Amino acid sequence: MKVTKAEFVISAVGPSQYPEDALPEIALAGRSNVGKSSLINRMISRKNLARTSSTPGKTQHMNYYRINDSLYYVDFPGYGYAKVSKVQRAAWGKMVEKYLAERETLKLVLLVLDLRHPPTADDRMMYEWLKHYDIPMCVVATKADKIPKTRLPRHIKIMKEALGVLPGESFIPFSSELGLGKDELWALIESQIAPEEGEIETDPDTAN
């Protein structure tokens, strides 16, 4: 997808603030500091639309970014950061769980993990929760450029085995610095938001 327009819309704290225009939504879940904001910026070819921070846990709301007036990226609060209070973590968890369970416009969840490190218990819990509820998901393993190419297959193998990723399930190594995985991830997103078969509009100039 060629991104010609991208804008921050709202930091939502609950359903009453979610957009009501029914555009498809791509949610990003992951621990604090795994590179979700950098991933968004790379995907839309912008440097600072999604604000990155050296302070884990800074994203405390569900940040909506509208892309080409055709879809949203929804950046979840990072989970698993110890310095955030238990009360705050519980509130975030309830908000995210309600969204995942009830949001009809949700088309895909990107579970963002740092490929340099094995998945945490929180990562595994989120992965298993999404699978249990049959929510479309792709594991995006960021910071692939930080790993020597000779060791990359081993890191991928460790992460897949720790999560229980089965053959054929979506798993994309990604680098916000190099753009590795960008085209593959856009192709997956477009396949998830495409009109249902039989509803695709045909261009009369290309129909024959």
Short mmCIF file of C-alpha atoms in Angstrom, two decimals:
data_model
loop_
_atom_site.label_atom_id
_atom_site.label_comp_id
_atom_site.label_asym_id
_atom_site.label_seq_id
_atom_site.Cartn_x
_atom_site.Cartn_y
_atom_site.Cartn_z
CA MET A 1 0.00 0.00 0.00
CA LYS A 2 1.27 3.45 -0.90
CA VAL A 3 0.54 5.73 2.04
CA THR A 4 -0.40 9.23 0.93
CA LYS A 5 -2.14 10.36 4.10
CA ALA A 6 -1.59 9.46 7.72
CA GLU A 7 -2.83 11.27 10.81
CA PHE A 8 -3.15 10.83 14.54
CA VAL A 9 -6.83 10.84 15.52
CA ILE A 10 -7.32 10.22 19.23
CA SER A 11 -5.92 8.68 22.39
CA ALA A 12 -8.99 6.76 23.49
CA VAL A 13 -9.64 5.53 27.01
CA GLY A 14 -12.83 3.62 26.27
CA PRO A 15 -15.46 2.65 23.69
CA SER A 16 -17.20 6.04 23.82
CA GLN A 17 -14.10 7.57 22.21
CA TYR A 18 -13.49 4.99 19.50
CA PRO A 19 -14.07 6.21 15.92
CA GLU A 20 -17.52 5.44 14.55
CA ASP A 21 -16.76 5.49 10.81
CA ALA A 22 -16.46 1.66 10.66
CA LEU A 23 -13.07 1.64 8.94
CA PRO A 24 -11.12 -1.61 9.46
CA GLU A 25 -8.73 -1.58 12.41
CA ILE A 26 -5.30 -3.15 12.78
CA ALA A 27 -4.30 -3.37 16.45
CA LEU A 28 -0.74 -3.52 17.76
CA ALA A 29 -0.11 -5.33 21.05
CA GLY A 30 3.17 -5.93 22.81
CA ARG A 31 5.37 -5.18 25.77
CA SER A 32 6.59 -1.67 26.37
CA ASN A 33 9.65 -0.72 24.31
CA VAL A 34 9.41 -3.47 21.69
CA GLY A 35 9.14 -0.92 18.88
CA LYS A 36 5.42 -0.57 18.14
CA SER A 37 5.65 3.17 17.42
CA SER A 38 8.72 2.68 15.23
CA LEU A 39 6.88 -0.08 13.35
CA ILE A 40 3.94 2.23 12.65
CA ASN A 41 6.24 5.01 11.47
CA ARG A 42 8.10 2.66 9.12
CA MET A 43 4.87 1.21 7.72
CA ILE A 44 3.52 4.67 6.85
CA SER A 45 6.90 6.13 5.84
CA ARG A 46 6.80 8.85 8.47
CA LYS A 47 9.44 9.64 11.07
CA ASN A 48 7.50 10.90 14.04
CA LEU A 49 3.74 10.46 13.61
CA ALA A 50 3.69 7.71 16.24
CA ARG A 51 5.78 9.08 19.06
CA THR A 52 8.56 6.85 20.29
CA SER A 53 9.78 7.07 23.86
CA SER A 54 12.76 5.86 25.85
CA THR A 55 10.41 5.62 28.84
CA PRO A 56 8.59 2.24 28.82
CA GLY A 57 4.91 2.40 29.68
CA LYS A 58 4.39 5.89 28.27
CA THR A 59 1.51 4.87 26.00
CA GLN A 60 -1.41 4.72 28.43
CA HIS A 61 -4.30 4.92 26.00
CA MET A 62 -5.37 3.33 22.72
CA ASN A 63 -3.83 5.57 20.10
CA TYR A 64 -5.68 5.70 16.78
CA TYR A 65 -3.89 6.56 13.52
CA ARG A 66 -5.96 6.88 10.34
CA ILE A 67 -4.17 5.75 7.16
CA ASN A 68 -5.29 6.86 3.68
CA ASP A 69 -8.80 7.34 5.11
CA SER A 70 -9.15 3.57 4.63
CA LEU A 71 -7.97 1.93 7.86
CA TYR A 72 -6.73 2.57 11.39
CA TYR A 73 -3.67 1.44 13.26
CA VAL A 74 -4.61 1.11 16.93
CA ASP A 75 -1.61 1.15 19.27
CA PHE A 76 -2.37 -0.58 22.57
CA PRO A 77 -0.74 0.34 25.88
CA GLY A 78 2.43 -1.69 26.38
CA TYR A 79 1.99 -4.53 28.84
CA GLY A 80 4.32 -6.08 31.38
CA TYR A 81 6.16 -3.00 32.61
CA ALA A 82 6.91 -3.35 36.31
CA LYS A 83 6.98 0.35 37.25
CA VAL A 84 3.37 0.83 36.19
CA SER A 85 1.03 0.30 39.12
CA LYS A 86 -0.98 -2.90 39.39
CA VAL A 87 -4.18 -0.85 39.35
CA GLN A 88 -3.14 0.85 36.10
CA ARG A 89 -2.09 -2.47 34.50
CA ALA A 90 -5.44 -3.99 35.47
CA ALA A 91 -7.32 -1.05 33.95
CA TRP A 92 -5.35 -1.30 30.71
CA GLY A 93 -5.94 -5.04 30.60
CA LYS A 94 -9.69 -4.69 30.95
CA MET A 95 -9.82 -1.99 28.26
CA VAL A 96 -7.79 -4.06 25.81
CA GLU A 97 -9.67 -7.29 26.53
CA LYS A 98 -13.04 -5.59 26.01
CA TYR A 99 -11.82 -4.11 22.74
CA LEU A 100 -10.48 -7.43 21.45
CA ALA A 101 -13.65 -9.30 22.42
CA GLU A 102 -16.21 -6.80 21.15
CA ARG A 103 -14.76 -4.50 18.47
CA GLU A 104 -16.44 -5.50 15.21
CA THR A 105 -14.12 -3.42 13.02
CA LEU A 106 -11.00 -5.21 14.30
CA LYS A 107 -9.49 -7.16 11.40
CA LEU A 108 -6.03 -8.16 12.61
CA VAL A 109 -3.84 -8.02 15.72
CA LEU A 110 -0.11 -7.56 15.30
CA LEU A 111 1.60 -9.15 18.31
CA VAL A 112 4.87 -7.22 18.38
CA LEU A 113 7.86 -8.91 20.05
CA ASP A 114 11.57 -8.10 20.24
CA LEU A 115 13.32 -10.83 18.27
CA ARG A 116 16.47 -10.43 20.35
CA HIS A 117 14.79 -11.91 23.43
CA PRO A 118 12.68 -15.02 24.13
CA PRO A 119 8.95 -14.33 24.65
CA THR A 120 7.95 -13.46 28.20
CA ALA A 121 5.09 -15.01 30.14
CA ASP A 122 3.00 -11.96 29.20
CA ASP A 123 3.81 -12.47 25.51
CA ARG A 124 2.80 -16.13 25.68
CA MET A 125 -0.39 -15.27 27.55
CA MET A 126 -1.41 -12.70 24.92
CA TYR A 127 -0.62 -15.13 22.09
CA GLU A 128 -2.64 -17.93 23.68
CA TRP A 129 -5.53 -15.58 24.45
CA LEU A 130 -5.75 -14.41 20.83
CA LYS A 131 -5.60 -17.99 19.55
CA HIS A 132 -8.22 -19.17 22.03
CA TYR A 133 -10.68 -16.55 20.83
CA ASP A 134 -9.75 -17.14 17.18
CA ILE A 135 -8.74 -13.52 16.59
CA PRO A 136 -6.73 -13.02 13.36
CA MET A 137 -3.14 -12.44 14.39
CA CYS A 138 0.39 -12.04 13.08
CA VAL A 139 3.53 -12.20 15.21
CA VAL A 140 5.82 -9.36 14.16
CA ALA A 141 9.36 -9.92 15.43
CA THR A 142 11.01 -6.51 15.51
CA LYS A 143 14.65 -5.37 15.70
CA ALA A 144 15.75 -8.13 13.34
CA ASP A 145 18.55 -5.84 12.14
CA LYS A 146 20.14 -6.03 15.61
CA ILE A 147 20.84 -9.74 15.17
CA PRO A 148 23.71 -11.10 12.99
CA LYS A 149 22.31 -12.77 9.89
CA THR A 150 23.93 -16.08 10.81
CA ARG A 151 22.02 -16.14 14.12
CA LEU A 152 18.68 -14.91 12.77
CA PRO A 153 17.22 -18.38 12.00
CA ARG A 154 17.99 -19.54 15.55
CA HIS A 155 16.27 -16.53 17.12
CA ILE A 156 13.23 -17.08 14.92
CA LYS A 157 13.14 -20.79 15.85
CA ILE A 158 13.36 -20.00 19.58
CA MET A 159 10.54 -17.48 19.39
CA LYS A 160 8.25 -19.70 17.35
CA GLU A 161 8.78 -22.69 19.62
CA ALA A 162 8.27 -20.64 22.80
CA LEU A 163 4.96 -19.29 21.52
CA GLY A 164 3.79 -22.44 19.79
CA VAL A 165 3.56 -20.92 16.32
CA LEU A 166 2.44 -23.61 13.90
CA PRO A 167 3.54 -24.01 10.27
CA GLY A 168 1.52 -21.69 8.06
CA GLU A 169 0.69 -19.23 10.84
CA SER A 170 1.72 -15.63 10.25
CA PHE A 171 5.17 -14.70 11.55
CA ILE A 172 7.13 -11.79 10.08
CA PRO A 173 10.67 -10.74 11.07
CA PHE A 174 10.76 -6.95 10.92
CA SER A 175 13.21 -4.07 11.05
CA SER A 176 12.04 -0.49 11.44
CA GLU A 177 15.57 0.64 10.56
CA LEU A 178 15.93 -1.30 7.30
CA GLY A 179 12.32 -1.82 6.28
CA LEU A 180 12.68 -5.60 6.43
CA GLY A 181 9.22 -7.19 6.47
CA LYS A 182 7.36 -4.00 5.51
CA ASP A 183 6.05 -5.22 2.15
CA GLU A 184 5.13 -8.63 3.53
CA LEU A 185 3.22 -7.06 6.42
CA TRP A 186 1.36 -4.64 4.16
CA ALA A 187 0.36 -7.56 1.91
CA LEU A 188 -1.04 -9.41 4.92
CA ILE A 189 -2.92 -6.33 6.17
CA GLU A 190 -4.43 -5.68 2.74
CA SER A 191 -5.58 -9.30 2.52
CA GLN A 192 -7.37 -8.91 5.87
CA ILE A 193 -9.16 -5.66 5.04
CA ALA A 194 -10.08 -6.50 1.43
CA PRO A 195 -13.80 -6.72 0.63
CA GLU A 196 -15.35 -10.13 0.96
CA GLU A 197 -15.34 -12.25 -2.18
CA GLY A 198 -18.24 -11.22 -4.36
CA GLU A 199 -18.20 -7.66 -3.06
CA ILE A 200 -15.05 -6.54 -4.86
CA GLU A 201 -15.75 -3.65 -7.16
CA THR A 202 -14.45 -4.22 -10.66
CA ASP A 203 -12.84 -1.41 -12.64
CA PRO A 204 -14.70 -1.38 -15.98
CA ASP A 205 -11.49 -0.46 -17.78
CA THR A 206 -9.76 -3.64 -16.58
CA ALA A 207 -12.69 -6.04 -16.53
CA ASN A 208 -11.85 -7.63 -19.87
#
